[in-house]
PDB file of C-alpha atoms and ligand atoms in Angstrom:
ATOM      1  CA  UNK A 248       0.000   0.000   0.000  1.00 36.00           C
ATOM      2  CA  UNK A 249       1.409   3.509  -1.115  1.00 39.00           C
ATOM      3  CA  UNK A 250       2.713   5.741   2.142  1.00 44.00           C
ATOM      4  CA  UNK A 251       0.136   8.516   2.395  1.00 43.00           C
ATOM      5  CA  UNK A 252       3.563  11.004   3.183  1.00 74.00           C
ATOM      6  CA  UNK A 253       5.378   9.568  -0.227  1.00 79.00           C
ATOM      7  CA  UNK A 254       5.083  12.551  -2.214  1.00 84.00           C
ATOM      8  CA  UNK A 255       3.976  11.342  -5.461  1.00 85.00           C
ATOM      9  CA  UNK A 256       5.203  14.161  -7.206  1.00 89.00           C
ATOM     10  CA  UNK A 257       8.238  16.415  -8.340  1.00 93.00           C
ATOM     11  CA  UNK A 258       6.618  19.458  -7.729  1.00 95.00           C
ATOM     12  CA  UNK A 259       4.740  19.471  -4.357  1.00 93.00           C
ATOM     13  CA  UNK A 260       2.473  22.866  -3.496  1.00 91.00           C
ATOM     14  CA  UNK A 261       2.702  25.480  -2.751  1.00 94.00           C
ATOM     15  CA  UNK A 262       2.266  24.206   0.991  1.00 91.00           C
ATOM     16  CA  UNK A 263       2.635  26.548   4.163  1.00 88.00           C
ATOM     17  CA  UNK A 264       5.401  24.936   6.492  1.00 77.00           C
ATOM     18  CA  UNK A 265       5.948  25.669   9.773  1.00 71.00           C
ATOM     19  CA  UNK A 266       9.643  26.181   9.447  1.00 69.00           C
ATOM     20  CA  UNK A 267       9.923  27.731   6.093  1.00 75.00           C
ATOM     21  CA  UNK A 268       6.720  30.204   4.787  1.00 86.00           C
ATOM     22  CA  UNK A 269       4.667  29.540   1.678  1.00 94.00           C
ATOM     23  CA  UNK A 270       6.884  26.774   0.122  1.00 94.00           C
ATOM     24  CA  UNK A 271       7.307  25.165  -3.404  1.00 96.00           C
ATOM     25  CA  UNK A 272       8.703  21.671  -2.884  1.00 95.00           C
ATOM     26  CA  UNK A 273      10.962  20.052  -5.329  1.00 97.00           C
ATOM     27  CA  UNK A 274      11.171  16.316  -4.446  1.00 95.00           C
ATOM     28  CA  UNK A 275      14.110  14.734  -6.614  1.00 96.00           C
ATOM     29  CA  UNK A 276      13.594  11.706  -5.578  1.00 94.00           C
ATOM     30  CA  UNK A 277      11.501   8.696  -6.919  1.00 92.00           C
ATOM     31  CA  UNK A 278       7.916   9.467  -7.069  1.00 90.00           C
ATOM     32  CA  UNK A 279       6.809   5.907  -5.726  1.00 87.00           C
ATOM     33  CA  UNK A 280       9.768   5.235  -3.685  1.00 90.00           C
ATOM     34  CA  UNK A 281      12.380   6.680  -1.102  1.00 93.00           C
ATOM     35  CA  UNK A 282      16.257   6.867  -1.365  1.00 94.00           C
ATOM     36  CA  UNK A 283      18.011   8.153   1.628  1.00 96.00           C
ATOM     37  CA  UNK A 284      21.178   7.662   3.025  1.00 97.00           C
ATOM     38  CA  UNK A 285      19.863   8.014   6.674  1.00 98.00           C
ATOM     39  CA  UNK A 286      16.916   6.273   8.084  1.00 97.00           C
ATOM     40  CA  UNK A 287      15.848   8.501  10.771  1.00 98.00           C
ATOM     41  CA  UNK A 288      13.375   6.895  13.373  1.00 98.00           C
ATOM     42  CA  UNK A 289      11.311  10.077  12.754  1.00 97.00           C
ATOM     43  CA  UNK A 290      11.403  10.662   8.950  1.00 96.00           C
ATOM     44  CA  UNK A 291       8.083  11.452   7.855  1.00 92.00           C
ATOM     45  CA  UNK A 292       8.230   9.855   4.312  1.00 92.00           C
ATOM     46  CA  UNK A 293       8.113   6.465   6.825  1.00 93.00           C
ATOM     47  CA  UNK A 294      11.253   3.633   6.568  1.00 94.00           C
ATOM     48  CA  UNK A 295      13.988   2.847   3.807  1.00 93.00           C
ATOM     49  CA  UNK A 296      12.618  -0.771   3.638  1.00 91.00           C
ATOM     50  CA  UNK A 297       9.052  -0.058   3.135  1.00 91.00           C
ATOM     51  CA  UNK A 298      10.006   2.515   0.574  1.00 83.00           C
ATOM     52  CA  UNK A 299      12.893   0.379  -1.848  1.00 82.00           C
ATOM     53  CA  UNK A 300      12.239   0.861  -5.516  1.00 73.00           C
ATOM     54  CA  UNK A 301      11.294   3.724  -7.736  1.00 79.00           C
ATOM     55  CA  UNK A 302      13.717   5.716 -10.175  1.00 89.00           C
ATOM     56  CA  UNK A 303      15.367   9.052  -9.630  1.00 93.00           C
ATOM     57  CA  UNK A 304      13.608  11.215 -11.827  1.00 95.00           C
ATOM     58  CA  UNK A 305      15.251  12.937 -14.675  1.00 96.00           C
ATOM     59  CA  UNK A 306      16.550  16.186 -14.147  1.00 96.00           C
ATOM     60  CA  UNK A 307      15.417  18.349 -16.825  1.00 96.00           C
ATOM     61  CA  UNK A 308      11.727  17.306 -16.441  1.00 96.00           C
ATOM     62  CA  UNK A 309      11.415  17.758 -12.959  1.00 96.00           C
ATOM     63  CA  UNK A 310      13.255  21.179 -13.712  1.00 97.00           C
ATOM     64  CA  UNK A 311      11.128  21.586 -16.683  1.00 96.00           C
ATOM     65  CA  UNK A 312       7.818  20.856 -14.036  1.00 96.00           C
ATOM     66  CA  UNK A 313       8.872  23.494 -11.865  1.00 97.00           C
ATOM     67  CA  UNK A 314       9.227  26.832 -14.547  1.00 97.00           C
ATOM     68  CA  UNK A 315       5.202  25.572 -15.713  1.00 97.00           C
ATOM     69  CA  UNK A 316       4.792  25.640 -11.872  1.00 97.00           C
ATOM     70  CA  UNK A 317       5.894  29.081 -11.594  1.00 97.00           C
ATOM     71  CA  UNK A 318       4.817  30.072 -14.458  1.00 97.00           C
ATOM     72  CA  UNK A 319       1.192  29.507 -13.701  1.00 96.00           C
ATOM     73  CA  UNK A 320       1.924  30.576 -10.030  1.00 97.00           C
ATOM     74  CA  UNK A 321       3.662  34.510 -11.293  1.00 96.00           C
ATOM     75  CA  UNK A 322       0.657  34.433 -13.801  1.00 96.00           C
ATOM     76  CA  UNK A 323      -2.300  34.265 -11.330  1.00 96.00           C
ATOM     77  CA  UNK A 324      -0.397  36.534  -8.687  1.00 96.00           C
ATOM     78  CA  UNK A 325      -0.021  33.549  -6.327  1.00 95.00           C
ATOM     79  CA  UNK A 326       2.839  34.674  -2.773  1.00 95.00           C
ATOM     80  CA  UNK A 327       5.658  32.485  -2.760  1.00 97.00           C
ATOM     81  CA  UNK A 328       8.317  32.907   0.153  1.00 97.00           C
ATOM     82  CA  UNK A 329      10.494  30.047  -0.596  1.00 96.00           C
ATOM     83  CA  UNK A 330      11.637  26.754  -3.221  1.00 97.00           C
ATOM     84  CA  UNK A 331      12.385  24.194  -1.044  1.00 95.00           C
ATOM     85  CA  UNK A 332      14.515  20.942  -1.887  1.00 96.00           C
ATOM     86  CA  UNK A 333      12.840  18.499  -0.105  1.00 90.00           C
ATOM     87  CA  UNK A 334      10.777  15.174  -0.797  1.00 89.00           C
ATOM     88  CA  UNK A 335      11.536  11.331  -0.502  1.00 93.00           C
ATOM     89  CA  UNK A 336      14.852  11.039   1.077  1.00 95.00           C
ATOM     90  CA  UNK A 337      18.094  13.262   0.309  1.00 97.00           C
ATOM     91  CA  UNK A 338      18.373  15.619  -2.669  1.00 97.00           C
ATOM     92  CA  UNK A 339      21.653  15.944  -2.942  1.00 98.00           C
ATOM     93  CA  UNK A 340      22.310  12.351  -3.891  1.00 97.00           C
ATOM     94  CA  UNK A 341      20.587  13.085  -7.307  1.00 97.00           C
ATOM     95  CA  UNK A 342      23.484  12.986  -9.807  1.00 97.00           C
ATOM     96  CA  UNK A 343      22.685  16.404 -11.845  1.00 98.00           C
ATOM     97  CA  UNK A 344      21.544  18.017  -8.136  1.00 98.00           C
ATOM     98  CA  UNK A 345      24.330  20.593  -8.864  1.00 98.00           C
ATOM     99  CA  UNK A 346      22.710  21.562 -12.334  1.00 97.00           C
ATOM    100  CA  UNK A 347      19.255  21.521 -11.160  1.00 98.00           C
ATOM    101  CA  UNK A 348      20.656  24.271  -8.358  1.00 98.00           C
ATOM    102  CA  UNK A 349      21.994  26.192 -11.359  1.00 98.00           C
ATOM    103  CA  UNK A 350      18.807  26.032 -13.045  1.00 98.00           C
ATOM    104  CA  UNK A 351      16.314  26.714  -9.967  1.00 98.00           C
ATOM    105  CA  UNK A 352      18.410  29.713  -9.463  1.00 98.00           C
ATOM    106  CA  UNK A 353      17.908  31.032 -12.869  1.00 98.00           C
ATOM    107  CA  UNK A 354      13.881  30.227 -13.037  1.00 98.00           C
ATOM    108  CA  UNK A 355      13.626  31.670  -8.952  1.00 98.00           C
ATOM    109  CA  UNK A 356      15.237  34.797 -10.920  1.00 98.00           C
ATOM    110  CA  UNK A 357      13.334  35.097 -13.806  1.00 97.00           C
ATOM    111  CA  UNK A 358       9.668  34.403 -12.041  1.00 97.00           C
ATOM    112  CA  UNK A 359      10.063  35.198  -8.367  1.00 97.00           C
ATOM    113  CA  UNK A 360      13.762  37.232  -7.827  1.00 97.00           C
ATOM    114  CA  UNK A 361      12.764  37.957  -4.311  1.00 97.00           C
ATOM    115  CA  UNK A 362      11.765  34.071  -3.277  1.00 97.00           C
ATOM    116  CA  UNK A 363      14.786  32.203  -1.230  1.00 97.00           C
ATOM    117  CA  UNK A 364      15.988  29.068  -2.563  1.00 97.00           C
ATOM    118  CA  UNK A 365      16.653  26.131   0.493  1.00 96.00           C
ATOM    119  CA  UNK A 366      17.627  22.545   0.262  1.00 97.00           C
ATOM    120  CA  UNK A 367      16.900  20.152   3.674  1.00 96.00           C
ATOM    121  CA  UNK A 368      19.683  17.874   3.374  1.00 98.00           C
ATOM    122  CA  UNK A 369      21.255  15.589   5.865  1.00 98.00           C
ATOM    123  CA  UNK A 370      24.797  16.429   5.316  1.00 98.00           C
ATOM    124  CA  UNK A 371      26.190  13.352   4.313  1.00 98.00           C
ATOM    125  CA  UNK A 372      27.141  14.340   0.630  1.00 98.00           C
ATOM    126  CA  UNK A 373      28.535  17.995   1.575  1.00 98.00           C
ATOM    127  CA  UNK A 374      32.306  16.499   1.665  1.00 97.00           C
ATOM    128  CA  UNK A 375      31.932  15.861  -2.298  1.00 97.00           C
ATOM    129  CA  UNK A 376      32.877  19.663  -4.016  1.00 97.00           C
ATOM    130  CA  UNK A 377      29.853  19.975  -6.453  1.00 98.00           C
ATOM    131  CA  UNK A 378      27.532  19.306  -3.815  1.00 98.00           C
ATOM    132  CA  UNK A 379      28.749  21.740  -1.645  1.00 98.00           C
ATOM    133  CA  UNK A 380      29.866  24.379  -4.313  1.00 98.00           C
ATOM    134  CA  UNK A 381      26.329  23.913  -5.215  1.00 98.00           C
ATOM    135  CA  UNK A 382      24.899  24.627  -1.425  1.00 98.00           C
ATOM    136  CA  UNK A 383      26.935  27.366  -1.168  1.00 98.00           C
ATOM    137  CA  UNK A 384      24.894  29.442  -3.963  1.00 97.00           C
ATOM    138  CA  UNK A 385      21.495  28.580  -2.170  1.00 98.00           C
ATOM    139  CA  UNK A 386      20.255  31.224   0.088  1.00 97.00           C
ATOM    140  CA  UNK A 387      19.468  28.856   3.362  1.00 96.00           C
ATOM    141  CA  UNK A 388      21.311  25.602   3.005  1.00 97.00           C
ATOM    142  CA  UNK A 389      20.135  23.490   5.610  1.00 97.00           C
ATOM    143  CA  UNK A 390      22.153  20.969   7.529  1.00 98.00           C
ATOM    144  CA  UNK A 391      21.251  18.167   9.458  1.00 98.00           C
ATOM    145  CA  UNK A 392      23.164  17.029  12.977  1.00 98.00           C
ATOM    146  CA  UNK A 393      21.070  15.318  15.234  1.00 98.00           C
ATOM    147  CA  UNK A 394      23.909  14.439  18.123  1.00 98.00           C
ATOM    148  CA  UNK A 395      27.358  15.221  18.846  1.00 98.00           C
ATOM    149  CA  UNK A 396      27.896  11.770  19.544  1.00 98.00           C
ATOM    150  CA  UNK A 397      28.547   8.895  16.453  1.00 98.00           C
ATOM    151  CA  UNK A 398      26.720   6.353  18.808  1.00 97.00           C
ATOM    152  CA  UNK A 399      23.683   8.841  19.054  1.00 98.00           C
ATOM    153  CA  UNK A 400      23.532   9.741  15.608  1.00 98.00           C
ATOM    154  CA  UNK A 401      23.707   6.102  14.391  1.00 98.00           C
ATOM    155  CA  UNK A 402      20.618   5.223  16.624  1.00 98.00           C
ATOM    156  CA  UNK A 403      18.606   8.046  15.693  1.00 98.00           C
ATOM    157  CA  UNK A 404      19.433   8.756  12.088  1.00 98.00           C
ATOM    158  CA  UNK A 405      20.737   5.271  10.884  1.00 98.00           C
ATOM    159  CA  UNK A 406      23.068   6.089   8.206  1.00 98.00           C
ATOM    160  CA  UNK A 407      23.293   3.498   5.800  1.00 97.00           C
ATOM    161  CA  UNK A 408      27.313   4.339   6.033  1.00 96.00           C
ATOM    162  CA  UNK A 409      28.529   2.459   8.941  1.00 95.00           C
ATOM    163  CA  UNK A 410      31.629   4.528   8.898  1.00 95.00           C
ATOM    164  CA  UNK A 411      29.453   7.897   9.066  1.00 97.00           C
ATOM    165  CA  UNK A 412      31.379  10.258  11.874  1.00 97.00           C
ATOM    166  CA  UNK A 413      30.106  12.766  13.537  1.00 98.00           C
ATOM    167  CA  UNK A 414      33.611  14.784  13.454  1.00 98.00           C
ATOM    168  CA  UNK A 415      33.852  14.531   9.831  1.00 98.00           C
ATOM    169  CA  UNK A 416      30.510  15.971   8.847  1.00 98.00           C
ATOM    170  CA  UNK A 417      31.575  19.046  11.334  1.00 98.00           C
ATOM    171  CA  UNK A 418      35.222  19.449   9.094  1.00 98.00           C
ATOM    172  CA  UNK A 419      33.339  19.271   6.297  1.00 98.00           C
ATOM    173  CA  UNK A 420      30.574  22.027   7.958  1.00 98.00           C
ATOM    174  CA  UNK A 421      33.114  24.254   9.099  1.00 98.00           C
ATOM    175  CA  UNK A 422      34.248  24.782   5.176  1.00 97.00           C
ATOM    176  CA  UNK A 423      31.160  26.088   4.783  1.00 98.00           C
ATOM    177  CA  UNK A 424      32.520  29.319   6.715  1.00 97.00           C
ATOM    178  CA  UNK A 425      29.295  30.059   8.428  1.00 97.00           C
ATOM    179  CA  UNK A 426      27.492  30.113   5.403  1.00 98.00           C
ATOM    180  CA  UNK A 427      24.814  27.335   6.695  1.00 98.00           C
ATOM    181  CA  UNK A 428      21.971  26.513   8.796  1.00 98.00           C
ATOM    182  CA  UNK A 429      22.606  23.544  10.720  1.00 98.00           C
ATOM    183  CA  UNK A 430      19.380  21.729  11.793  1.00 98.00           C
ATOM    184  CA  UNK A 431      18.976  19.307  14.598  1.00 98.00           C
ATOM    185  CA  UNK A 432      15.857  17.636  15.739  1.00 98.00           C
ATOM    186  CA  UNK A 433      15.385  17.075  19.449  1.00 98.00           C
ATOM    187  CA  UNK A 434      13.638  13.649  20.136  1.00 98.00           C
ATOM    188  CA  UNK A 435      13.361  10.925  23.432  1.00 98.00           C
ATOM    189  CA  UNK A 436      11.750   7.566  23.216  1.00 97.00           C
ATOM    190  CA  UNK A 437      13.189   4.012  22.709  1.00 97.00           C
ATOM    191  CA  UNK A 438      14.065   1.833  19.364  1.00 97.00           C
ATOM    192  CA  UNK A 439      14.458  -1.961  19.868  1.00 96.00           C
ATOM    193  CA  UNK A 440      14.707  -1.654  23.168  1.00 96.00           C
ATOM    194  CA  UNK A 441      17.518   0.996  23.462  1.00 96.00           C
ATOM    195  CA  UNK A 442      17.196   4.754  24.793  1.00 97.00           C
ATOM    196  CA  UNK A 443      16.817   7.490  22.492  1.00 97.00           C
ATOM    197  CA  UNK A 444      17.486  11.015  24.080  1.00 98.00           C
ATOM    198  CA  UNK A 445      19.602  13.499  22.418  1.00 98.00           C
ATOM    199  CA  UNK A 446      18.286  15.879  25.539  1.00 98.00           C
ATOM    200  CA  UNK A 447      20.354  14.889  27.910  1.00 98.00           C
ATOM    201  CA  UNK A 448      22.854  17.490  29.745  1.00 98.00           C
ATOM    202  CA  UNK A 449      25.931  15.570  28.142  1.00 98.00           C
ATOM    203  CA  UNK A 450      24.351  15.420  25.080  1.00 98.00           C
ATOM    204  CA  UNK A 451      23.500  19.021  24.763  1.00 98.00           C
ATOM    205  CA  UNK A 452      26.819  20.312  25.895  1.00 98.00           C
ATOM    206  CA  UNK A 453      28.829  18.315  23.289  1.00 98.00           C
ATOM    207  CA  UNK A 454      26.144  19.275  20.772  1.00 98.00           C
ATOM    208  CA  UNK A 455      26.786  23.162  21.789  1.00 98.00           C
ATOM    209  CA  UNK A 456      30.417  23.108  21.569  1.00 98.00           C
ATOM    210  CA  UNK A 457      29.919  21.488  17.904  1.00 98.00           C
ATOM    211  CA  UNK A 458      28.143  24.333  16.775  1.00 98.00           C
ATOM    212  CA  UNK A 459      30.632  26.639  18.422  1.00 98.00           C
ATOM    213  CA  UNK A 460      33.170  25.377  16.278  1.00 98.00           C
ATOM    214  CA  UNK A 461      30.435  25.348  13.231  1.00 98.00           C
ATOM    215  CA  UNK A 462      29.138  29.015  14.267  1.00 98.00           C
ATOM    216  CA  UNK A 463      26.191  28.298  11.369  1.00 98.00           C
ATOM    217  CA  UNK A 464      24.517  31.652  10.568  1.00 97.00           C
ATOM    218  CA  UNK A 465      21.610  29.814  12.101  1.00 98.00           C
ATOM    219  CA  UNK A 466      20.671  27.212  13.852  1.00 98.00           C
ATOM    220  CA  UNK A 467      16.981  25.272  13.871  1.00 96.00           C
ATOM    221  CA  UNK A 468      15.803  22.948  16.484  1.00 97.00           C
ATOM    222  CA  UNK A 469      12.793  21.171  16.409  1.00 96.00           C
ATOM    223  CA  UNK A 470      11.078  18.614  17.556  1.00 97.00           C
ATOM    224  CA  UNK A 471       8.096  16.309  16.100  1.00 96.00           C
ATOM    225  CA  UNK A 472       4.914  17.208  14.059  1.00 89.00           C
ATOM    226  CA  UNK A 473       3.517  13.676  12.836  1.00 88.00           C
ATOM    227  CA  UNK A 474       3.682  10.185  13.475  1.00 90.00           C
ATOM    228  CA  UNK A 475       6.963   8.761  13.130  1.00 94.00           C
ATOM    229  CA  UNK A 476       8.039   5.343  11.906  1.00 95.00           C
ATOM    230  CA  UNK A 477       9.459   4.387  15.216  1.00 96.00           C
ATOM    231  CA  UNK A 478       6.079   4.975  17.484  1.00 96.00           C
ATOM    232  CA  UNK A 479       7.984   5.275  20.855  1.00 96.00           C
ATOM    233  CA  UNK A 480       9.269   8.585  20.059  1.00 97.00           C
ATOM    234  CA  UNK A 481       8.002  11.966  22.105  1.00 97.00           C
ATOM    235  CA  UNK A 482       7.978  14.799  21.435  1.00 97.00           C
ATOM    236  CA  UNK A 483      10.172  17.819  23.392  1.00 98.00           C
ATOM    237  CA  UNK A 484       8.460  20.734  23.755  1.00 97.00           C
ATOM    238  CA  UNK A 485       9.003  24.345  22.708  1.00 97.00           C
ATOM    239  CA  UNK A 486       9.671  25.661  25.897  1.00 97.00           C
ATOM    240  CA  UNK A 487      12.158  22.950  26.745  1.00 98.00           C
ATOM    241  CA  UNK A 488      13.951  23.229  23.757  1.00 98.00           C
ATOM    242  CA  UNK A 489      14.414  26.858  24.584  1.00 98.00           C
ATOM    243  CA  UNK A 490      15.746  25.979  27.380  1.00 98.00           C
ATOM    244  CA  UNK A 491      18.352  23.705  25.651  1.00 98.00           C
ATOM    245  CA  UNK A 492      19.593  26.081  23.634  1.00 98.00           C
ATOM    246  CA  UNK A 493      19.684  29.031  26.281  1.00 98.00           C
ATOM    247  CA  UNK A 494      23.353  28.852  26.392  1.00 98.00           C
ATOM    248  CA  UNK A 495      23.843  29.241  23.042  1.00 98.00           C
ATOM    249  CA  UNK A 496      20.993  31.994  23.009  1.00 98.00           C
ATOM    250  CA  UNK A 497      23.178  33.963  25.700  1.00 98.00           C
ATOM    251  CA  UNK A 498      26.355  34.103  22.863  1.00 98.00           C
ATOM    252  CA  UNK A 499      24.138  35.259  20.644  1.00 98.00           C
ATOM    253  CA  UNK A 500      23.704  32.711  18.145  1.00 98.00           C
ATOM    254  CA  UNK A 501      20.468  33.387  15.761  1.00 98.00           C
ATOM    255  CA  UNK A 502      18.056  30.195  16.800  1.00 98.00           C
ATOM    256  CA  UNK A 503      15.091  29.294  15.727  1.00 96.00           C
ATOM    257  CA  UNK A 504      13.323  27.041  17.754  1.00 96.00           C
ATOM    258  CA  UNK A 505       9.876  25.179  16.076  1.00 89.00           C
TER     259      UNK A 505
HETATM  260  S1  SF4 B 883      17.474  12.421   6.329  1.00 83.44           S
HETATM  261 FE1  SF4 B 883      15.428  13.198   5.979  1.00 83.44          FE
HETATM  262  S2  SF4 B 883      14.589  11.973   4.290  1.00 83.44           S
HETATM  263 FE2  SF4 B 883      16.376  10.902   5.101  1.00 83.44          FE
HETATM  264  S3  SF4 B 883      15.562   9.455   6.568  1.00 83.44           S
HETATM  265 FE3  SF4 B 883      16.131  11.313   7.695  1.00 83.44          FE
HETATM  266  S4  SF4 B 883      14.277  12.552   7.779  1.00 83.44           S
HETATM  267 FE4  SF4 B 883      13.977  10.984   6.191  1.00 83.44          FE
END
């Protein structure tokens, strides 16, 4: 049975997100299938192995899709605050995602110059140049670390890399020179019978001094909106999060906390 939150299209929207404004998604990823190189407990498109199948689409229709998207949109007068890369799984494992940032950049300035251009991705491509020559010409790239800790970050986010490290997606971030948004999703709960909590004092403290070193432009926390794959997740609330991040809030780093 098809996953009601498999997008089943390139273009998705316009949708209003909580995170993001009036958003166009680009999904470009398989239309009946997910490819990811995390599984996260939480992801709302549901798990990797309920999900196998389904081709990459091709570039140039999906970026041919999008400019009859905003054509129609810039025609009828429609608001549009942001074109968000999105969808089943990661983006930037698409082979041509670098071209299809050149291209969304020239179709964002020809239809809606004042609309941002973001990607959700979750970092694990951004050592590879194009990918993240091509982030740095987006105006919000945004960056996923969801622990400061490998062990934490392989229960939560389940990279299909068992080699994934923590400290080498933070080398690779701090290239970026600032010029990111690093995202992190706070979550507690169990999976197969071990603790999930990336909440915990330790936890928070290592994850602080990462983004010290990082010092992202911005940083987003949040926490769950839907049902999640693994059901014996809960949710952390606003106010706690804000407390979480208080220390960072004190040195002034820009937060913004869903
Ligand atoms: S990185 Fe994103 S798309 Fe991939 S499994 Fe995690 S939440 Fe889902």
């Amino acid at each position: 049975m098809a996953n009601p939150d498999i997008f089943s299209t390139n273009i998705v929207g316009p949708i209003h997100s909580r995170r993001l404004g009036i958003s166009l998604g680009v999904n470009l990823l398989p239309r009946d299938g997910k490819v990811c190189s995390f599984d996260c407990l939480y992801c709302e498109c549901g798990w990797n192995a309920d999900h196998r199948g389904g081709h990459l689409p091709d570039a140039d229709e999906v970026m041919h899709e999008l400019e009859t998207k905003l054509q129609t949109m810039h025609a009828a007068g429609e608001a549009l605050d942001v074109i968000t890369f999105a969808g089943n799984g990661e983006p930037t494992l698409h082979p041509d995602f670098p071209r299809v940032i050149e291209r969304t950049l020239q179709l964002r300035d020809q239809y809606y110059p004042e609309v941002k251009v973001s990607v959700l991705s979750n970092a694990t491509q951004i050592g590879k140049e194009a990918v993240r020559a091509a982030l740095l010409r987006v105006d919000n790239n945004i960056l996923k670390i969801d622990g400061a800790f490998d062990e934490t970050v392989h229960l939560i986010d389940q990279p299909a890399d068992s080699h994934y490290s923590v400290r080498q997606v933070i080398e690779w971030m701090k290239t970026f020179q600032g010029q990111l948004i690093v995202q992190t999703m706070f979550v507690r709960g169990e999976h197969n019978g071990q603790r999930v909590d990336n909440t915990t004092p330790q936890e928070v403290a290592a994850w602080c001094d990462l983004m010290r070193e990082v010092r992202p432009h911005q940083i987003m926390v949040y926490s769950l909106d839907r049902p999640t794959p693994e059901p014996l997740l809960t949710k952390v609330s606003k106010e706690e999060m804000t407390q979480l991040v208080a220390p960072l809030l004190a040195e002034g780093f820009n937060i913004q906390i869903v």
